[in-house]
mmCIF file of C-alpha atoms in Angstrom:
data_model
loop_
_atom_site.group_PDB
_atom_site.id
_atom_site.type_symbol
_atom_site.label_atom_id
_atom_site.label_comp_id
_atom_site.label_asym_id
_atom_site.label_seq_id
_atom_site.Cartn_x
_atom_site.Cartn_y
_atom_site.Cartn_z
ATOM 1 C CA MET A 1058 -30.937 66.874 -9.194
ATOM 2 C CA GLU A 1059 -32.220 66.177 -12.704
ATOM 3 C CA LEU A 1060 -33.149 62.983 -14.546
ATOM 4 C CA SER A 1061 -30.150 63.553 -16.801
ATOM 5 C CA SER A 1062 -27.840 63.095 -13.815
ATOM 6 C CA LEU A 1063 -28.970 59.502 -13.166
ATOM 7 C CA TYR A 1064 -26.402 56.729 -13.593
ATOM 8 C CA VAL A 1065 -28.119 53.621 -14.961
ATOM 9 C CA THR A 1066 -27.129 49.963 -15.334
ATOM 10 C CA VAL A 1067 -29.038 48.020 -18.002
ATOM 11 C CA ILE A 1068 -28.939 44.205 -17.933
ATOM 12 C CA GLU A 1069 -30.603 42.646 -20.967
ATOM 13 C CA PRO A 1070 -29.400 39.732 -23.149
ATOM 14 C CA SER A 1071 -31.053 41.089 -26.308
ATOM 15 C CA LYS A 1072 -29.076 43.768 -28.127
ATOM 16 C CA VAL A 1073 -32.277 45.052 -29.744
ATOM 17 C CA GLN A 1074 -34.007 45.408 -26.360
ATOM 18 C CA ARG A 1075 -30.944 47.122 -24.886
ATOM 19 C CA GLN A 1076 -31.061 49.648 -27.713
ATOM 20 C CA ILE A 1077 -34.765 50.301 -27.116
ATOM 21 C CA ILE A 1078 -34.196 50.835 -23.386
ATOM 22 C CA LYS A 1079 -31.160 53.013 -24.040
ATOM 23 C CA GLY A 1080 -33.156 55.076 -26.546
ATOM 24 C CA HIS A 1081 -35.843 55.807 -23.944
ATOM 25 C CA LEU A 1082 -33.196 56.718 -21.360
ATOM 26 C CA ASN A 1083 -31.466 59.027 -23.838
ATOM 27 C CA SER A 1084 -34.804 60.739 -24.508
ATOM 28 C CA PHE A 1085 -34.783 61.863 -20.866
ATOM 29 C CA GLY A 1086 -31.249 63.189 -21.228
ATOM 30 C CA ILE A 1087 -29.672 60.206 -19.474
ATOM 31 C CA GLU A 1088 -26.267 59.414 -20.969
ATOM 32 C CA GLN A 1089 -24.500 57.622 -18.103
ATOM 33 C CA ILE A 1090 -25.516 54.074 -19.025
ATOM 34 C CA GLU A 1091 -23.647 50.795 -18.481
ATOM 35 C CA GLU A 1092 -24.873 47.826 -20.560
ATOM 36 C CA PHE A 1093 -24.548 44.130 -19.701
ATOM 37 C CA GLU A 1094 -25.875 40.900 -21.186
ATOM 38 C CA GLU A 1095 -25.510 38.889 -17.950
ATOM 39 C CA ALA A 1096 -26.025 39.540 -14.247
ATOM 40 C CA ARG A 1097 -22.699 38.470 -12.701
ATOM 41 C CA PRO A 1098 -20.475 40.882 -14.646
ATOM 42 C CA ALA A 1099 -23.016 43.611 -13.871
ATOM 43 C CA LEU A 1100 -22.896 42.789 -10.140
ATOM 44 C CA ASN A 1101 -19.102 42.902 -10.116
ATOM 45 C CA HIS A 1102 -19.100 46.271 -11.879
ATOM 46 C CA MET A 1103 -21.807 47.673 -9.599
ATOM 47 C CA LEU A 1104 -19.710 46.875 -6.540
ATOM 48 C CA ILE A 1105 -16.974 49.086 -7.975
ATOM 49 C CA SER A 1106 -19.245 51.774 -9.399
ATOM 50 C CA PRO A 1107 -22.773 51.642 -7.867
ATOM 51 C CA PRO A 1108 -25.491 53.012 -10.182
ATOM 52 C CA ASP A 1109 -28.577 54.973 -9.160
ATOM 53 C CA ILE A 1110 -30.935 52.462 -10.750
ATOM 54 C CA VAL A 1111 -30.757 48.999 -12.321
ATOM 55 C CA LEU A 1112 -33.002 48.097 -15.264
ATOM 56 C CA SER A 1113 -32.999 44.335 -15.739
ATOM 57 C CA SER A 1114 -34.789 41.674 -17.727
ATOM 58 C CA MET A 1115 -36.296 38.722 -15.846
ATOM 59 C CA HIS A 1116 -34.658 35.904 -17.780
ATOM 60 C CA LEU A 1117 -30.883 36.358 -17.979
ATOM 61 C CA PRO A 1118 -28.316 33.789 -19.187
ATOM 62 C CA ASP A 1119 -26.775 33.259 -15.726
ATOM 63 C CA MET A 1120 -29.698 33.909 -13.331
ATOM 64 C CA THR A 1121 -33.180 35.395 -13.102
ATOM 65 C CA GLY A 1122 -34.007 38.976 -12.264
ATOM 66 C CA THR A 1123 -35.344 37.642 -8.963
ATOM 67 C CA ASP A 1124 -31.948 36.114 -8.146
ATOM 68 C CA LEU A 1125 -30.256 39.363 -9.120
ATOM 69 C CA VAL A 1126 -32.308 41.686 -6.918
ATOM 70 C CA THR A 1127 -32.101 39.216 -4.011
ATOM 71 C CA GLN A 1128 -28.311 39.217 -4.255
ATOM 72 C CA MET A 1129 -28.280 43.014 -4.468
ATOM 73 C CA ARG A 1130 -30.395 43.329 -1.318
ATOM 74 C CA GLY A 1131 -27.903 41.078 0.489
ATOM 75 C CA LEU A 1132 -24.918 43.312 -0.323
ATOM 76 C CA GLU A 1133 -24.459 46.435 1.781
ATOM 77 C CA ALA A 1134 -23.065 48.431 -1.143
ATOM 78 C CA LEU A 1135 -26.062 47.624 -3.363
ATOM 79 C CA GLN A 1136 -29.016 47.157 -1.001
ATOM 80 C CA ASN A 1137 -30.325 50.723 -1.406
ATOM 81 C CA ILE A 1138 -30.120 50.820 -5.204
ATOM 82 C CA THR A 1139 -33.492 51.027 -6.915
ATOM 83 C CA PHE A 1140 -34.406 48.079 -9.138
ATOM 84 C CA LEU A 1141 -36.667 48.236 -12.176
ATOM 85 C CA LEU A 1142 -37.739 45.011 -13.867
ATOM 86 C CA VAL A 1143 -38.360 45.132 -17.618
ATOM 87 C CA SER A 1144 -40.105 41.923 -18.640
ATOM 88 C CA SER A 1145 -42.999 40.342 -20.509
ATOM 89 C CA GLU A 1146 -43.217 37.764 -17.696
ATOM 90 C CA THR A 1147 -46.664 37.475 -16.102
ATOM 91 C CA HIS A 1148 -46.274 34.353 -13.948
ATOM 92 C CA TYR A 1149 -46.915 34.935 -10.239
ATOM 93 C CA ARG A 1150 -44.033 32.596 -9.282
ATOM 94 C CA TYR A 1151 -41.521 34.925 -10.930
ATOM 95 C CA LEU A 1152 -43.084 38.314 -10.213
ATOM 96 C CA GLU A 1153 -44.072 37.990 -6.553
ATOM 97 C CA PRO A 1154 -40.466 37.687 -5.236
ATOM 98 C CA ILE A 1155 -39.567 40.780 -7.269
ATOM 99 C CA ARG A 1156 -42.440 42.692 -5.686
ATOM 100 C CA GLN A 1157 -41.432 41.507 -2.208
ATOM 101 C CA ALA A 1158 -37.766 42.443 -2.738
ATOM 102 C CA GLY A 1159 -38.660 46.044 -3.357
ATOM 103 C CA ALA A 1160 -38.649 46.695 -7.091
ATOM 104 C CA ILE A 1161 -39.623 50.287 -7.737
ATOM 105 C CA ALA A 1162 -41.641 49.210 -10.798
ATOM 106 C CA ILE A 1163 -42.277 46.346 -13.200
ATOM 107 C CA LEU A 1164 -42.399 47.522 -16.804
ATOM 108 C CA PRO A 1165 -43.993 45.177 -19.347
ATOM 109 C CA LYS A 1166 -42.520 44.577 -22.765
ATOM 110 C CA PRO A 1167 -43.312 46.647 -24.722
ATOM 111 C CA PHE A 1168 -43.533 49.677 -22.431
ATOM 112 C CA SER A 1169 -44.145 53.336 -23.149
ATOM 113 C CA ARG A 1170 -41.818 56.267 -22.603
ATOM 114 C CA GLU A 1171 -44.346 57.622 -20.094
ATOM 115 C CA GLU A 1172 -44.230 54.424 -18.029
ATOM 116 C CA MET A 1173 -40.457 54.550 -17.867
ATOM 117 C CA GLY A 1174 -40.555 58.256 -17.038
ATOM 118 C CA PHE A 1175 -42.801 57.631 -14.040
ATOM 119 C CA ALA A 1176 -40.395 55.022 -12.656
ATOM 120 C CA LEU A 1177 -37.358 57.230 -13.274
ATOM 121 C CA ARG A 1178 -38.927 60.239 -11.564
ATOM 122 C CA SER A 1179 -39.864 58.076 -8.582
ATOM 123 C CA THR A 1180 -36.236 56.921 -8.406
ATOM 124 C CA LEU A 1181 -34.995 60.492 -8.599
ATOM 125 C CA ASP A 1182 -37.281 61.628 -5.771
ATOM 126 C CA TYR A 1183 -36.186 58.665 -3.632
ATOM 127 C CA ILE A 1184 -32.503 59.470 -4.135
ATOM 128 C CA THR A 1185 -33.055 63.196 -3.523
ATOM 129 C CA ASP A 1186 -34.957 62.595 -0.275
ATOM 130 C CA PHE A 1187 -32.512 59.880 0.849
ATOM 131 C CA GLU A 1188 -29.498 62.163 0.394
ATOM 132 C CA SER A 1189 -31.172 65.280 1.782
ATOM 133 C CA GLU A 1190 -29.916 66.518 5.135
ATOM 134 C CA ASN A 1191 -33.125 68.437 5.789
ATOM 135 C CA ASP A 1192 -35.363 66.441 8.116
ATOM 136 C CA ASN A 1193 -39.113 66.688 7.640
ATOM 137 C CA ASP A 1194 -40.493 67.929 10.966
ATOM 138 C CA ASP A 1195 -43.979 66.673 10.033
ATOM 139 C CA TYR A 1196 -42.735 63.092 9.765
ATOM 140 C CA GLU A 1197 -39.807 62.661 12.133
ATOM 141 C CA ALA A 1198 -42.090 62.390 15.189
ATOM 142 C CA LEU A 1199 -44.199 59.625 13.624
ATOM 143 C CA ASN A 1200 -44.159 56.156 15.147
ATOM 144 C CA VAL A 1201 -44.731 53.589 12.382
ATOM 145 C CA LEU A 1202 -45.293 49.821 12.380
ATOM 146 C CA ILE A 1203 -44.339 47.744 9.305
ATOM 147 C CA VAL A 1204 -45.983 44.322 9.048
ATOM 148 C CA ASP A 1205 -44.692 41.983 6.325
ATOM 149 C CA ASP A 1206 -43.530 38.372 6.260
ATOM 150 C CA SER A 1207 -40.773 39.212 3.762
ATOM 151 C CA SER A 1208 -37.596 40.527 5.398
ATOM 152 C CA LEU A 1209 -36.552 42.094 2.075
ATOM 153 C CA SER A 1210 -39.850 43.930 1.811
ATOM 154 C CA ARG A 1211 -39.667 45.147 5.429
ATOM 155 C CA LYS A 1212 -36.168 46.484 4.833
ATOM 156 C CA TYR A 1213 -37.148 48.210 1.586
ATOM 157 C CA ILE A 1214 -40.170 49.906 3.187
ATOM 158 C CA GLN A 1215 -38.037 50.994 6.134
ATOM 159 C CA GLN A 1216 -35.555 52.599 3.736
ATOM 160 C CA MET A 1217 -38.429 54.456 2.067
ATOM 161 C CA LEU A 1218 -39.644 55.746 5.432
ATOM 162 C CA GLU A 1219 -36.167 56.800 6.500
ATOM 163 C CA SER A 1220 -35.891 58.797 3.279
ATOM 164 C CA LEU A 1221 -38.968 60.693 4.518
ATOM 165 C CA SER A 1222 -37.230 61.405 7.866
ATOM 166 C CA ILE A 1223 -39.283 58.738 9.670
ATOM 167 C CA HIS A 1224 -36.961 56.930 12.059
ATOM 168 C CA SER A 1225 -39.218 55.623 14.838
ATOM 169 C CA ILE A 1226 -40.062 52.308 13.149
ATOM 170 C CA LYS A 1227 -41.051 48.900 14.522
ATOM 171 C CA THR A 1228 -41.450 45.764 12.422
ATOM 172 C CA ALA A 1229 -43.485 42.571 12.678
ATOM 173 C CA GLU A 1230 -43.303 39.415 10.551
ATOM 174 C CA ASP A 1231 -47.078 38.856 10.449
ATOM 175 C CA GLY A 1232 -50.350 40.025 11.923
ATOM 176 C CA SER A 1233 -49.868 37.900 15.027
ATOM 177 C CA GLN A 1234 -46.630 39.666 15.963
ATOM 178 C CA ALA A 1235 -48.223 43.026 15.204
ATOM 179 C CA LEU A 1236 -51.099 42.313 17.595
ATOM 180 C CA GLU A 1237 -48.591 41.328 20.287
ATOM 181 C CA LEU A 1238 -46.975 44.764 19.994
ATOM 182 C CA LEU A 1239 -50.371 46.458 20.167
ATOM 183 C CA ASP A 1240 -51.401 44.342 23.164
ATOM 184 C CA GLN A 1241 -48.181 45.409 24.916
ATOM 185 C CA GLY A 1242 -49.336 49.004 24.731
ATOM 186 C CA GLU A 1243 -47.272 50.140 21.735
ATOM 187 C CA ARG A 1244 -48.962 53.094 20.066
ATOM 188 C CA PHE A 1245 -48.495 53.930 16.404
ATOM 189 C CA ASP A 1246 -49.315 56.878 14.181
ATOM 190 C CA LEU A 1247 -49.354 54.688 11.075
ATOM 191 C CA ILE A 1248 -49.414 50.955 10.281
ATOM 192 C CA ILE A 1249 -48.141 49.715 6.919
ATOM 193 C CA THR A 1250 -49.056 46.076 6.370
ATOM 194 C CA ASP A 1251 -48.879 43.438 3.666
ATOM 195 C CA TYR A 1252 -52.040 41.544 2.787
ATOM 196 C CA ASN A 1253 -50.815 37.985 2.190
ATOM 197 C CA MET A 1254 -49.128 36.749 5.379
ATOM 198 C CA PRO A 1255 -49.154 33.530 7.439
ATOM 199 C CA ASN A 1256 -51.043 33.164 10.741
ATOM 200 C CA ILE A 1257 -52.951 36.458 10.647
ATOM 201 C CA ASP A 1258 -53.105 38.220 7.281
ATOM 202 C CA GLY A 1259 -53.482 41.941 6.643
ATOM 203 C CA LYS A 1260 -57.250 41.855 6.340
ATOM 204 C CA GLU A 1261 -57.668 39.991 9.635
ATOM 205 C CA LEU A 1262 -55.184 42.333 11.315
ATOM 206 C CA THR A 1263 -57.110 45.371 10.107
ATOM 207 C CA GLU A 1264 -60.452 43.964 11.280
ATOM 208 C CA HIS A 1265 -59.016 43.199 14.726
ATOM 209 C CA ILE A 1266 -57.514 46.688 15.078
ATOM 210 C CA ARG A 1267 -60.732 48.394 14.006
ATOM 211 C CA THR A 1268 -62.916 46.267 16.311
ATOM 212 C CA TYR A 1269 -60.912 45.301 19.382
ATOM 213 C CA SER A 1270 -57.772 47.417 19.771
ATOM 214 C CA GLU A 1271 -57.283 50.588 21.770
ATOM 215 C CA GLN A 1272 -56.213 52.332 18.551
ATOM 216 C CA PRO A 1273 -59.240 51.728 16.283
ATOM 217 C CA THR A 1274 -58.679 54.884 14.219
ATOM 218 C CA VAL A 1275 -54.958 54.456 13.464
ATOM 219 C CA PRO A 1276 -54.299 54.920 9.703
ATOM 220 C CA ILE A 1277 -53.601 51.573 7.991
ATOM 221 C CA LEU A 1278 -51.870 51.439 4.616
ATOM 222 C CA MET A 1279 -52.347 48.020 3.017
ATOM 223 C CA MET A 1280 -49.871 46.701 0.423
ATOM 224 C CA THR A 1281 -50.908 43.930 -1.913
ATOM 225 C CA SER A 1282 -50.228 42.322 -5.264
ATOM 226 C CA GLU A 1283 -53.754 40.853 -5.191
ATOM 227 C CA GLN A 1284 -55.663 41.207 -8.473
ATOM 228 C CA ASN A 1285 -58.970 39.529 -7.558
ATOM 229 C CA GLU A 1286 -61.655 42.234 -7.464
ATOM 230 C CA SER A 1287 -63.797 40.569 -4.784
ATOM 231 C CA ARG A 1288 -60.800 40.125 -2.474
ATOM 232 C CA LEU A 1289 -59.761 43.731 -3.022
ATOM 233 C CA ALA A 1290 -63.275 44.838 -2.133
ATOM 234 C CA ALA A 1291 -63.135 42.734 1.042
ATOM 235 C CA ILE A 1292 -59.847 44.399 2.000
ATOM 236 C CA GLN A 1293 -61.400 47.823 1.524
ATOM 237 C CA ASN A 1294 -64.419 46.829 3.598
ATOM 238 C CA ALA A 1295 -62.147 45.662 6.424
ATOM 239 C CA GLY A 1296 -61.358 49.301 7.127
ATOM 240 C CA VAL A 1297 -57.999 50.063 5.511
ATOM 241 C CA SER A 1298 -57.230 53.751 5.096
ATOM 242 C CA ALA A 1299 -55.466 53.257 1.752
ATOM 243 C CA LEU A 1300 -54.570 50.417 -0.592
ATOM 244 C CA CYS A 1301 -51.242 50.343 -2.437
ATOM 245 C CA SER A 1302 -50.205 47.885 -5.154
ATOM 246 C CA LYS A 1303 -46.881 46.073 -5.141
ATOM 247 C CA PRO A 1304 -44.302 46.828 -6.375
ATOM 248 C CA LEU A 1305 -44.346 50.010 -4.336
ATOM 249 C CA SER A 1306 -43.641 53.301 -6.081
ATOM 250 C CA TYR A 1307 -41.765 55.659 -3.773
ATOM 251 C CA ASN A 1308 -43.793 58.656 -4.946
ATOM 252 C CA THR A 1309 -47.072 56.797 -4.386
ATOM 253 C CA VAL A 1310 -46.092 55.777 -0.855
ATOM 254 C CA LYS A 1311 -44.895 59.319 -0.113
ATOM 255 C CA GLN A 1312 -48.163 60.861 -1.303
ATOM 256 C CA LEU A 1313 -50.317 58.339 0.572
ATOM 257 C CA ILE A 1314 -48.420 58.868 3.838
ATOM 258 C CA GLU A 1315 -48.695 62.637 3.432
ATOM 259 C CA GLN A 1316 -52.446 62.338 2.830
ATOM 260 C CA LEU A 1317 -53.012 59.930 5.725
ATOM 261 C CA VAL A 1318 -51.034 62.001 8.201
ATOM 262 C CA THR A 1319 -52.887 65.156 7.126
ATOM 263 C CA ASP A 1320 -56.318 63.501 7.298
ATOM 264 C CA PHE A 1321 -55.748 61.924 10.690
#
């Protein structure tokens, strides 16, 4: 499968911005492009003809990009479609729900062709692995725990893992639930956890596992949208095996899991 075979939906109220986005897509050989100014007509069309990827602005005339991706994740026909936000928005209140809902990337305005290319290639790899009938013997025996207080994020991560032929997956809504599973004797080959969670956060969960659990060496992949350098350093010092920024890139997650499984 090639980049040129991707079917893309672009939702952007500005005609100028739509032309810029379309120009970048065309430069990768992508010609199958549907353009919309508003979200609702785009949603209706996607239900009839689901695209491979949606590129959307944050602020649309009828809803926000956050509303759009949330609605997509609630519809069976659209829940697996990759979502790419194109926005100059920097406010945490708008961006965090997008990260939690499983956007494959957030491109700033203006963005470079290279930045778009990275997101498109990640989408292509995700689709290729998802549709492949060849199971990965190195991964299918893995037992993985996902810890995240966002149900949308848990579902998105699970879909990523299933694309890698990982099907033995347990989930927990926070660190407290995760510790309950560990205390019950559940054993995992990999733990993927969010950082910001109620009750017991990812850092506290990692410290407990490393100090008190019967699986102190289990690989822990921490996901976070945290930008504070001192907090990031504290997370690293807690004993995480790898740190991954939200929104999660499929290729990044794939490479990290491959590295962690090989190392451990």
